[in-house]
PDB file of C-alpha atoms and ligand atoms in Angstrom:
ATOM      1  CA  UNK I   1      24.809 108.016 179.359  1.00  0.00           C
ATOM      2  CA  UNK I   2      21.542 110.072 178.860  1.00  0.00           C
ATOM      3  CA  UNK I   3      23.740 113.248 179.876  1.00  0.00           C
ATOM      4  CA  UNK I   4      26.487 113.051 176.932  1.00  0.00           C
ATOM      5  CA  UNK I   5      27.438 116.169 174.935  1.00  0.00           C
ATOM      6  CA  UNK I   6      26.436 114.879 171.310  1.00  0.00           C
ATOM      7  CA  UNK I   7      26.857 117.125 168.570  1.00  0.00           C
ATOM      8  CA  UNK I   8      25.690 115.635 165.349  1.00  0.00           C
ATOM      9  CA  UNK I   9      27.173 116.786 161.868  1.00  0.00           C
ATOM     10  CA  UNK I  10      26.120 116.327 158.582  1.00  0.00           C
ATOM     11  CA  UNK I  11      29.332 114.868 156.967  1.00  0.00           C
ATOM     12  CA  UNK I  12      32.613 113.866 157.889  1.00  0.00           C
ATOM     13  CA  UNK I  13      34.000 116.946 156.727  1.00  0.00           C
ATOM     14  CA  UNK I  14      31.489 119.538 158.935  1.00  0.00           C
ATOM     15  CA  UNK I  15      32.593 117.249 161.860  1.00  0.00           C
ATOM     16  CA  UNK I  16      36.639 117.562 161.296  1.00  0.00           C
ATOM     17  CA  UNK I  17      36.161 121.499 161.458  1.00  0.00           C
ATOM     18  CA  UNK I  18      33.856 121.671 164.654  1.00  0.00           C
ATOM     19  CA  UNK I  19      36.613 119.462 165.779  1.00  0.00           C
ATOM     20  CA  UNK I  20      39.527 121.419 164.896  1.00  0.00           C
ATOM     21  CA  UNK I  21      37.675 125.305 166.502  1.00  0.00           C
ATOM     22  CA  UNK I  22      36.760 122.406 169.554  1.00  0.00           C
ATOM     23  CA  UNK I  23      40.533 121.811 169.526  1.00  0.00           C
ATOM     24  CA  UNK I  24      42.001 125.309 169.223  1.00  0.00           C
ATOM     25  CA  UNK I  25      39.953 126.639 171.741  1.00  0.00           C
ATOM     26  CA  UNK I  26      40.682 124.392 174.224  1.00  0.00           C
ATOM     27  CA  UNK I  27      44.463 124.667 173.302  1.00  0.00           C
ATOM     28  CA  UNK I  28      44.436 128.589 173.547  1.00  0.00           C
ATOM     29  CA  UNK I  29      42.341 128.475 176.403  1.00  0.00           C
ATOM     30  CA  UNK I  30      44.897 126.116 178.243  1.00  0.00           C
ATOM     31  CA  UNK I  31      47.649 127.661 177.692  1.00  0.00           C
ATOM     32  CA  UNK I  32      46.631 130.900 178.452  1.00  0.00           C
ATOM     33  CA  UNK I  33      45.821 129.913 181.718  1.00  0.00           C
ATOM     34  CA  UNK I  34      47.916 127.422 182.520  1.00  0.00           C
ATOM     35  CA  UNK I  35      51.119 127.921 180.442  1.00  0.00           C
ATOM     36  CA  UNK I  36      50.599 124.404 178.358  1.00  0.00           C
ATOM     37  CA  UNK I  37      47.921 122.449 176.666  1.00  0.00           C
ATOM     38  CA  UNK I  38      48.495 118.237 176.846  1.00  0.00           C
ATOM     39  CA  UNK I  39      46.584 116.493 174.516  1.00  0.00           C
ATOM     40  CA  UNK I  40      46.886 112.852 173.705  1.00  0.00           C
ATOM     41  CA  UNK I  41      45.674 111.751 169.939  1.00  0.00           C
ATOM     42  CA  UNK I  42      43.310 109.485 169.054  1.00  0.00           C
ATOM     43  CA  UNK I  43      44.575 106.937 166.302  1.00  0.00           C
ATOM     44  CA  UNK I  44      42.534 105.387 163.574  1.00  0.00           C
ATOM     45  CA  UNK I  45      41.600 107.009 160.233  1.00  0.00           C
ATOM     46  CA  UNK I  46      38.662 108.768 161.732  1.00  0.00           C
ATOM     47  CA  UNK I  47      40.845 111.899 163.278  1.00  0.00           C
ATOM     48  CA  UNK I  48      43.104 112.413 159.828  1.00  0.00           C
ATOM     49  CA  UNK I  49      40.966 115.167 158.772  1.00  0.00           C
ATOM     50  CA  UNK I  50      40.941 116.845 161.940  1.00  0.00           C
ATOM     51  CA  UNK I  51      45.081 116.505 162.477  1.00  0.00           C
ATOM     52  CA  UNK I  52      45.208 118.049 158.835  1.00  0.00           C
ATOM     53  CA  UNK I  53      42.998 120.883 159.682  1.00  0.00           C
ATOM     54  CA  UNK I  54      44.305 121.937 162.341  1.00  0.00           C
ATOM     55  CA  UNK I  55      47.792 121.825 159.986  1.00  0.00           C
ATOM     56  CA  UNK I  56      46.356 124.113 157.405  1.00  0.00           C
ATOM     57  CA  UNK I  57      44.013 126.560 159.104  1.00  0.00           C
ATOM     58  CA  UNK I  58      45.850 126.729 162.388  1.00  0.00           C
ATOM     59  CA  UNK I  59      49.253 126.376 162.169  1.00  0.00           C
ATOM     60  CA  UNK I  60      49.841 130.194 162.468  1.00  0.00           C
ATOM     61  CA  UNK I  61      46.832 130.660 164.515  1.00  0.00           C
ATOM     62  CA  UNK I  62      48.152 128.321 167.474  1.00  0.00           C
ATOM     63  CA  UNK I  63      51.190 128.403 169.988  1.00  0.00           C
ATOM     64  CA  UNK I  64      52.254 125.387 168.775  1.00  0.00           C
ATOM     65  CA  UNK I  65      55.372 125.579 171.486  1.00  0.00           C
ATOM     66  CA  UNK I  66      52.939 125.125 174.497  1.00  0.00           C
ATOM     67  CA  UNK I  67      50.793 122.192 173.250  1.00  0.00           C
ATOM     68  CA  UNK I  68      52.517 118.627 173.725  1.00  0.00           C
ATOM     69  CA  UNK I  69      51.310 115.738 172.428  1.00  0.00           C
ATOM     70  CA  UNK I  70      50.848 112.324 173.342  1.00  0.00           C
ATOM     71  CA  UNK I  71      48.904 109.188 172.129  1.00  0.00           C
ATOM     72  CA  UNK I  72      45.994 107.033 173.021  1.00  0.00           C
ATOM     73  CA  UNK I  73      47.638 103.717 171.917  1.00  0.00           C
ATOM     74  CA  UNK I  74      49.689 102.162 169.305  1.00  0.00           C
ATOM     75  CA  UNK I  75      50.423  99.315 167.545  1.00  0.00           C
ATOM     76  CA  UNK I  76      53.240  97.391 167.744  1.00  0.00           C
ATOM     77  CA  UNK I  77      55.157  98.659 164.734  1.00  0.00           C
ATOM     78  CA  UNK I  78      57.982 101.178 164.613  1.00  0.00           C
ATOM     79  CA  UNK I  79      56.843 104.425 163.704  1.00  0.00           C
ATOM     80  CA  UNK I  80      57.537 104.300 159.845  1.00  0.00           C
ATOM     81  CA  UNK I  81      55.376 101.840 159.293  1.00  0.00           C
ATOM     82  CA  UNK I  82      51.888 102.604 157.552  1.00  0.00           C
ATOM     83  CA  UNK I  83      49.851 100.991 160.718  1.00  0.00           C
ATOM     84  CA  UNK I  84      51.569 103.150 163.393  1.00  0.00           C
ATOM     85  CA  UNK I  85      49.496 105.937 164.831  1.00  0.00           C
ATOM     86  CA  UNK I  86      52.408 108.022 165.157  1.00  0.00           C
ATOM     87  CA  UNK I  87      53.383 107.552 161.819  1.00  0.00           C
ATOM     88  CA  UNK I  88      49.726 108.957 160.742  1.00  0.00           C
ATOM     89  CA  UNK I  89      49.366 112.212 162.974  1.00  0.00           C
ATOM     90  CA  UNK I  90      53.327 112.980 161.761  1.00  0.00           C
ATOM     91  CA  UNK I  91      52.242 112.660 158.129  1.00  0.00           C
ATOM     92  CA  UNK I  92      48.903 114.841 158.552  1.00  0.00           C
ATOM     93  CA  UNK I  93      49.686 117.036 161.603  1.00  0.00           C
ATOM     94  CA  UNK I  94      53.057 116.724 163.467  1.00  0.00           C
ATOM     95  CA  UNK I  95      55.898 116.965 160.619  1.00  0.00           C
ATOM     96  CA  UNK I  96      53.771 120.664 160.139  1.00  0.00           C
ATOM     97  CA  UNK I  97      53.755 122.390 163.167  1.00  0.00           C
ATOM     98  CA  UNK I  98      56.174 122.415 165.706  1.00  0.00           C
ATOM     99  CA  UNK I  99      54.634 121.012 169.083  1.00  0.00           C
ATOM    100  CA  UNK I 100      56.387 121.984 172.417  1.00  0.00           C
ATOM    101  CA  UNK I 101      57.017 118.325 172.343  1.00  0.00           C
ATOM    102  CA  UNK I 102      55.892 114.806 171.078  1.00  0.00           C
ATOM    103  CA  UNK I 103      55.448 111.793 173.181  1.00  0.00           C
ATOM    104  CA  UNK I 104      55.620 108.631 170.819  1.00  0.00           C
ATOM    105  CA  UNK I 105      54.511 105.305 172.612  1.00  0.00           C
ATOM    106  CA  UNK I 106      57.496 103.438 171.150  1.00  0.00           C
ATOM    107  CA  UNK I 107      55.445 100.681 169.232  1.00  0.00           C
ATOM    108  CA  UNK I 108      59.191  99.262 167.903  1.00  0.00           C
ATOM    109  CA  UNK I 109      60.072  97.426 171.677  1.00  0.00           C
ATOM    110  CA  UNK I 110      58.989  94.744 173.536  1.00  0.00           C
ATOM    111  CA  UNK I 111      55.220  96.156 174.426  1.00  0.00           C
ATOM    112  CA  UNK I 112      55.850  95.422 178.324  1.00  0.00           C
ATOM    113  CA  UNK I 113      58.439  97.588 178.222  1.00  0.00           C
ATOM    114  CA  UNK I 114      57.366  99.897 176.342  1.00  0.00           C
ATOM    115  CA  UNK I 115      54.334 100.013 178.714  1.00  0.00           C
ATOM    116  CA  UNK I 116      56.792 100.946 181.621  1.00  0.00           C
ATOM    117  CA  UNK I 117      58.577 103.427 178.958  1.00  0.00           C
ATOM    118  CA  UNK I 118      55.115 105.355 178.653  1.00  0.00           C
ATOM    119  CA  UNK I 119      54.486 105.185 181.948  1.00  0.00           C
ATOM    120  CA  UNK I 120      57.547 107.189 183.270  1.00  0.00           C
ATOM    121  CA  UNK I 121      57.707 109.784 180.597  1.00  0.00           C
ATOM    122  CA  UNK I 122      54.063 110.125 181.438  1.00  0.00           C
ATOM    123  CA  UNK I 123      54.734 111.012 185.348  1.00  0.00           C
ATOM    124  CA  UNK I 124      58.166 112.543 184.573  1.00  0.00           C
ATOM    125  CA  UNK I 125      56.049 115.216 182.222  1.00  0.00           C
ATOM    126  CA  UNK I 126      53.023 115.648 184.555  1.00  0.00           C
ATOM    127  CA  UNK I 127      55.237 115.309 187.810  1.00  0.00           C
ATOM    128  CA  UNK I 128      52.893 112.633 188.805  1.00  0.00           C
ATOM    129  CA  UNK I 129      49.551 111.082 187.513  1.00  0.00           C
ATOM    130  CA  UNK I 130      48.982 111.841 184.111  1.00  0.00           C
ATOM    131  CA  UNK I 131      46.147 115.018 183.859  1.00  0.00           C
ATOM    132  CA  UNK I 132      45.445 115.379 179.652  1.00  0.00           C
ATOM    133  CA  UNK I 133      43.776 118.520 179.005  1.00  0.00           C
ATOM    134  CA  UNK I 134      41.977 116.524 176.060  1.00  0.00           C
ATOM    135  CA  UNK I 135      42.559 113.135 174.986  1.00  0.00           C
ATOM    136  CA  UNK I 136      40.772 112.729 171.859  1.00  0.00           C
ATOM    137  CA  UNK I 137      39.830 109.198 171.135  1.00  0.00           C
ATOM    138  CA  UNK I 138      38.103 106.909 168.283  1.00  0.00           C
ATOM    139  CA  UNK I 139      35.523 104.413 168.294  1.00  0.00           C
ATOM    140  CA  UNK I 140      35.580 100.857 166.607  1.00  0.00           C
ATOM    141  CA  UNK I 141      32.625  99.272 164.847  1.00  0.00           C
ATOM    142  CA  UNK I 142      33.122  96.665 168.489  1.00  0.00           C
ATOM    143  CA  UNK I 143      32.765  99.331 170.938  1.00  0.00           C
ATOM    144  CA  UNK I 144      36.158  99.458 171.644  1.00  0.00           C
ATOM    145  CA  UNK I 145      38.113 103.024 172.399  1.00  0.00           C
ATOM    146  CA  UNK I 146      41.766 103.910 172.168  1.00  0.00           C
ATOM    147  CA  UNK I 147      43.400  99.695 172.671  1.00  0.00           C
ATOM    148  CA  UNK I 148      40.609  99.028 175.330  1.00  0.00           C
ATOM    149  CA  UNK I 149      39.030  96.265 173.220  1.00  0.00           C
ATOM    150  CA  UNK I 150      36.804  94.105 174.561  1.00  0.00           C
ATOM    151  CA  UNK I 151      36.850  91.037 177.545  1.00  0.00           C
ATOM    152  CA  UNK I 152      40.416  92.342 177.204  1.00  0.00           C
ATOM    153  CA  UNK I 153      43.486  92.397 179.915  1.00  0.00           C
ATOM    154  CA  UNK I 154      43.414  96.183 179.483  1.00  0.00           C
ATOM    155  CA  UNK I 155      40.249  96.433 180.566  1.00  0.00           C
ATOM    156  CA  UNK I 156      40.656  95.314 184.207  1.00  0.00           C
ATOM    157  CA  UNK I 157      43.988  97.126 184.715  1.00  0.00           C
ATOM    158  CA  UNK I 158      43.341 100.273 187.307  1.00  0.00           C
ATOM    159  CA  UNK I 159      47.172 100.838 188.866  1.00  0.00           C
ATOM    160  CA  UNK I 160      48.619 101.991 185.924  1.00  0.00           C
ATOM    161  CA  UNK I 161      48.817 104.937 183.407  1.00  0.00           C
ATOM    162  CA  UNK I 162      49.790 102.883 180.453  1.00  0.00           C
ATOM    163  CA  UNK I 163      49.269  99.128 179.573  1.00  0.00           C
ATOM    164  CA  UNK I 164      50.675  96.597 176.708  1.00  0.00           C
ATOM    165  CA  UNK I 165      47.297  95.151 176.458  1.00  0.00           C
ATOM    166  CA  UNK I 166      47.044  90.956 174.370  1.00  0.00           C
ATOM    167  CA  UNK I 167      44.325  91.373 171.313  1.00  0.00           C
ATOM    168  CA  UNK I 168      43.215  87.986 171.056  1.00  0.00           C
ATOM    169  CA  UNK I 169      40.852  88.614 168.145  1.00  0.00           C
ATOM    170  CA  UNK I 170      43.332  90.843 166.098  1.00  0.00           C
ATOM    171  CA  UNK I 171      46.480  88.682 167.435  1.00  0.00           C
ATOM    172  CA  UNK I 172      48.556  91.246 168.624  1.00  0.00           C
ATOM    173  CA  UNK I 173      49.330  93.191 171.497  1.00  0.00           C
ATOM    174  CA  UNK I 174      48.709  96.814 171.701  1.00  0.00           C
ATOM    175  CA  UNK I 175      49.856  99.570 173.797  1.00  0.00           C
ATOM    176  CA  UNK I 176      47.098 101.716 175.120  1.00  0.00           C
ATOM    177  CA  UNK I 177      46.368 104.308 177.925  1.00  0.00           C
ATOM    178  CA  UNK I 178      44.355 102.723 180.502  1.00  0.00           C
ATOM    179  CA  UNK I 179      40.653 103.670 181.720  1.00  0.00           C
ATOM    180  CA  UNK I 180      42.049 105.775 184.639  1.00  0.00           C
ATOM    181  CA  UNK I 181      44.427 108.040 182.677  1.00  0.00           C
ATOM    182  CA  UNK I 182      41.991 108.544 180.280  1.00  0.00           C
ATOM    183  CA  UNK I 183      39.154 108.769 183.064  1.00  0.00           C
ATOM    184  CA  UNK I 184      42.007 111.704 184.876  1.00  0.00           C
ATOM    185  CA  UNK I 185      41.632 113.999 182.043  1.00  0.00           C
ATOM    186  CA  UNK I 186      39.934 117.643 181.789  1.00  0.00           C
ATOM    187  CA  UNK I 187      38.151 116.906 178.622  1.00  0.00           C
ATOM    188  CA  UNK I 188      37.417 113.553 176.889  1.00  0.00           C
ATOM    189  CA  UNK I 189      36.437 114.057 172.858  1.00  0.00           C
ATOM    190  CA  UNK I 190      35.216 111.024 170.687  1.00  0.00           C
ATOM    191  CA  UNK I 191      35.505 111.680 167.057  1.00  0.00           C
ATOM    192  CA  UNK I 192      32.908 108.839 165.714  1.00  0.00           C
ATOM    193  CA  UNK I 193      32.074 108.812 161.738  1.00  0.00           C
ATOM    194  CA  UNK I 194      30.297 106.158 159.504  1.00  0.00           C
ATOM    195  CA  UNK I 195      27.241 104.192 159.360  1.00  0.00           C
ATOM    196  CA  UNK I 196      29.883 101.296 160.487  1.00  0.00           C
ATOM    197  CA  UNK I 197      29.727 103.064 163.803  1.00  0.00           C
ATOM    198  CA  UNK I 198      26.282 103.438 164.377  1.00  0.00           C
ATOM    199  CA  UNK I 199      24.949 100.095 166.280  1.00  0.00           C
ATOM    200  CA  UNK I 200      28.320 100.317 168.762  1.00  0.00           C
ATOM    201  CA  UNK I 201      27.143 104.322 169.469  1.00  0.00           C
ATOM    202  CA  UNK I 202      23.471 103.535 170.064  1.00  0.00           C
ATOM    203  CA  UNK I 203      24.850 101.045 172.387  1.00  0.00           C
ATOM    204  CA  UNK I 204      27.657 103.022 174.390  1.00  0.00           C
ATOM    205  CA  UNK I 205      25.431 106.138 174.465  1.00  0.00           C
ATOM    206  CA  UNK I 206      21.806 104.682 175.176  1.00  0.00           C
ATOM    207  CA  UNK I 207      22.240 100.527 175.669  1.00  0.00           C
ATOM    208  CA  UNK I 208      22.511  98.771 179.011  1.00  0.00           C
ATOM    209  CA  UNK I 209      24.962  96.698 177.547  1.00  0.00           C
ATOM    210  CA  UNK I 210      27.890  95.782 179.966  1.00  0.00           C
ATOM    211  CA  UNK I 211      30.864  97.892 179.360  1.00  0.00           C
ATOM    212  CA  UNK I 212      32.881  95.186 178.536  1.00  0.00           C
ATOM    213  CA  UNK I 213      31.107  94.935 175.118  1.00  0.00           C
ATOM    214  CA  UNK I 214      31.951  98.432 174.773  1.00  0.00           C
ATOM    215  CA  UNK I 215      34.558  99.345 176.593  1.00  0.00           C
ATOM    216  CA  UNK I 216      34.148 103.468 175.305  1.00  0.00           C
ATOM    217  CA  UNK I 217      31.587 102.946 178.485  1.00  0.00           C
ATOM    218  CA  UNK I 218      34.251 102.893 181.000  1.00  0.00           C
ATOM    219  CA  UNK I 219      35.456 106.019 179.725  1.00  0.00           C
ATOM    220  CA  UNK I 220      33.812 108.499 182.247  1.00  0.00           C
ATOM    221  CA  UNK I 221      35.791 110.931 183.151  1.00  0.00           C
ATOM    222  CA  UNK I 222      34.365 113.727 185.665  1.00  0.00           C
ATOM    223  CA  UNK I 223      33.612 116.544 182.949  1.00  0.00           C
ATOM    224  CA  UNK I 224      30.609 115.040 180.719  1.00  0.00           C
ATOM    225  CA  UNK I 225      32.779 113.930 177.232  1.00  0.00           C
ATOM    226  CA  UNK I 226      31.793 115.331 174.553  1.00  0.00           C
ATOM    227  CA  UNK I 227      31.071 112.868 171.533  1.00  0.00           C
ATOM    228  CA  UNK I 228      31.381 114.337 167.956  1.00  0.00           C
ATOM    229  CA  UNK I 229      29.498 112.227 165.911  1.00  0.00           C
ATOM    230  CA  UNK I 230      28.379 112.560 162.155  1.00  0.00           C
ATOM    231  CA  UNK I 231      25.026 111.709 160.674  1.00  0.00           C
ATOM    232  CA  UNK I 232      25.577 108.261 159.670  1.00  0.00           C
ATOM    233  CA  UNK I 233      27.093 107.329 162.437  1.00  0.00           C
ATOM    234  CA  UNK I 234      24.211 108.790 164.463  1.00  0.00           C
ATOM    235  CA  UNK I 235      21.469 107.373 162.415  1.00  0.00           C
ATOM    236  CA  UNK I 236      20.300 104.691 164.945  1.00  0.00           C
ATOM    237  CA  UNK I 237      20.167 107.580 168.028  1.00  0.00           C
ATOM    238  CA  UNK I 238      16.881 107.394 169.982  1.00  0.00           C
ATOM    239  CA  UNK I 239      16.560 111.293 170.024  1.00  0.00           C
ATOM    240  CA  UNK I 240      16.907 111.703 166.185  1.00  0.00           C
TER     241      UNK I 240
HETATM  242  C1  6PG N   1      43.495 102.561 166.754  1.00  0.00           C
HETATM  243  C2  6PG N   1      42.640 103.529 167.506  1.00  0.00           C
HETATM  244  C3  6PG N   1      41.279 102.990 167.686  1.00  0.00           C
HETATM  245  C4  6PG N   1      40.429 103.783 166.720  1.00  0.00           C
HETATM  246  C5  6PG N   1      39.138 103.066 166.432  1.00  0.00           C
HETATM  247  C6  6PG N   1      38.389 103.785 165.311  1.00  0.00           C
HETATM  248  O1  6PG N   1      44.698 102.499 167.025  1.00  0.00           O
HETATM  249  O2  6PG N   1      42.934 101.943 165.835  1.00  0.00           O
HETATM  250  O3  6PG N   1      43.138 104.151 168.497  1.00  0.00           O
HETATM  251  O4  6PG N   1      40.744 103.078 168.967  1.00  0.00           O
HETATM  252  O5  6PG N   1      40.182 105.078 167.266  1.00  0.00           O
HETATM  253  O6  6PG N   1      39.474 101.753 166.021  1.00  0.00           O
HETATM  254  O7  6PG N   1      39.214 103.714 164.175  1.00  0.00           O
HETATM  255  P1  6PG N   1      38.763 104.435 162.807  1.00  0.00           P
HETATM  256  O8  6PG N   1      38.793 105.908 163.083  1.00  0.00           O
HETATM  257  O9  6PG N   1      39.811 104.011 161.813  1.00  0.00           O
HETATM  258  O10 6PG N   1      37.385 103.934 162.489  1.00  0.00           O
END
């Protein structure tokens, strides 16, 4: 992926507010022109300081009312409990503004149905394929993105918008947008922080690896993502 966006910044902290102007841009752009702005979040701890930016500095400054929100994945906890994505953007971001609406992968059910849950409020709300203006997604230390871990079911699943997806190695199941709802969307963001995360970017972003040792490699959707990526995490990039 020679031709990736990457924007390096110094710390953690410089990359949360690029992040956040990234995010309000797009958001104000989208709805200017189209009436709405869809974004789904990424989970992780990586994105807190983003969701709480964009809590302080733009809660006034945004049309909160036109930007709906959905997730990447979840886990397979109800939504009070401290692993649940939803339960970390509505602690840093969501119980502050007031988004036009919220669209909470319901981590509490059976994750099959759940799945099939997902997968009609995603149609119902796009009136048919899903088509995020940004879905904002993590990386882990494995290469994997959103619940796409890897050599997983997930991986190989193309006819749907949203998959319960077996983690073998974590023993769990996850739910997760799949590769071609993420691959649908106008703008794909990876927020990627830490020296943890720098062997898994060197390989997604300049390795030959296969993708299914890093799955963030099947994530190419047709607008170029664009990766923001701190120092650390960068420190093992060819063109530094
Ligand atoms: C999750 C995420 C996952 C995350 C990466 C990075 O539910 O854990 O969606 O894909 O983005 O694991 O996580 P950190 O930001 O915590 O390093």
């Amino acid at each position: 992926m020679s031709s990736a966006n990457v924007y390096v910044f110094e710390t953690p902290q410089d990359l949360a507010e690029a992040a956040a102007k990234a995010f309000a841009q797009k958001a104000t752009r989208s709805i200017r022109e189209n009436g709405r702005f869809a974004v789904a979040l990424a989970g992780g701890s990586t994105p807190k300081a983003l969701y709480e930016l964009l809590a302080a500095r733009y809660r006034n400054a945004l049309e909160w009312s036109g930007i709906h929100v959905f997730f990447g994945d979840e886990r397979t906890v109800p939504p009070d409990h401290e692993d649940s994505n939803y339960r970390r953007a509505y602690e840093a971001l969501l119980s502050r503004v007031s988004a036009g609406s919220v669209h909470r992968m319901r981590g509490e059910l059976d994750p099959r149905e759940a799945a099939v849950l997902y997968e009609k409020e995603l149609t119902a709300f796009f009136n048919g394929p899903p088509r995020f203006d940004l879905v904002l997604l993590g990386v882990g230390e494995d290469g994997h993105t959103a619940s796409l871990f890897p050599h997983t079911p997930a991986l190989d699943v193309n006819d749907r918008w949203a998959v319960e997806n077996p983690v073998q190695k974590l023993g769990t199941t996850r739910l997760t947008l799949t590769i071609p709802s993420i691959n649908a969307a106008q703008k794909v963001t990876f927020l990627v922080a830490g020296e943890g995360k720098a062997e898994a970017l060197k390989e997604i972003l300049e390795g030959d690896v296969h993708p299914y040792d890093y799955p963030a490699k099947l994530v190419r959707p047709a607008a170029e993502p664009d990766w923001f990526v701190d120092r650390a995490a960068a420190s093992l990039l060819g063109r530094l």
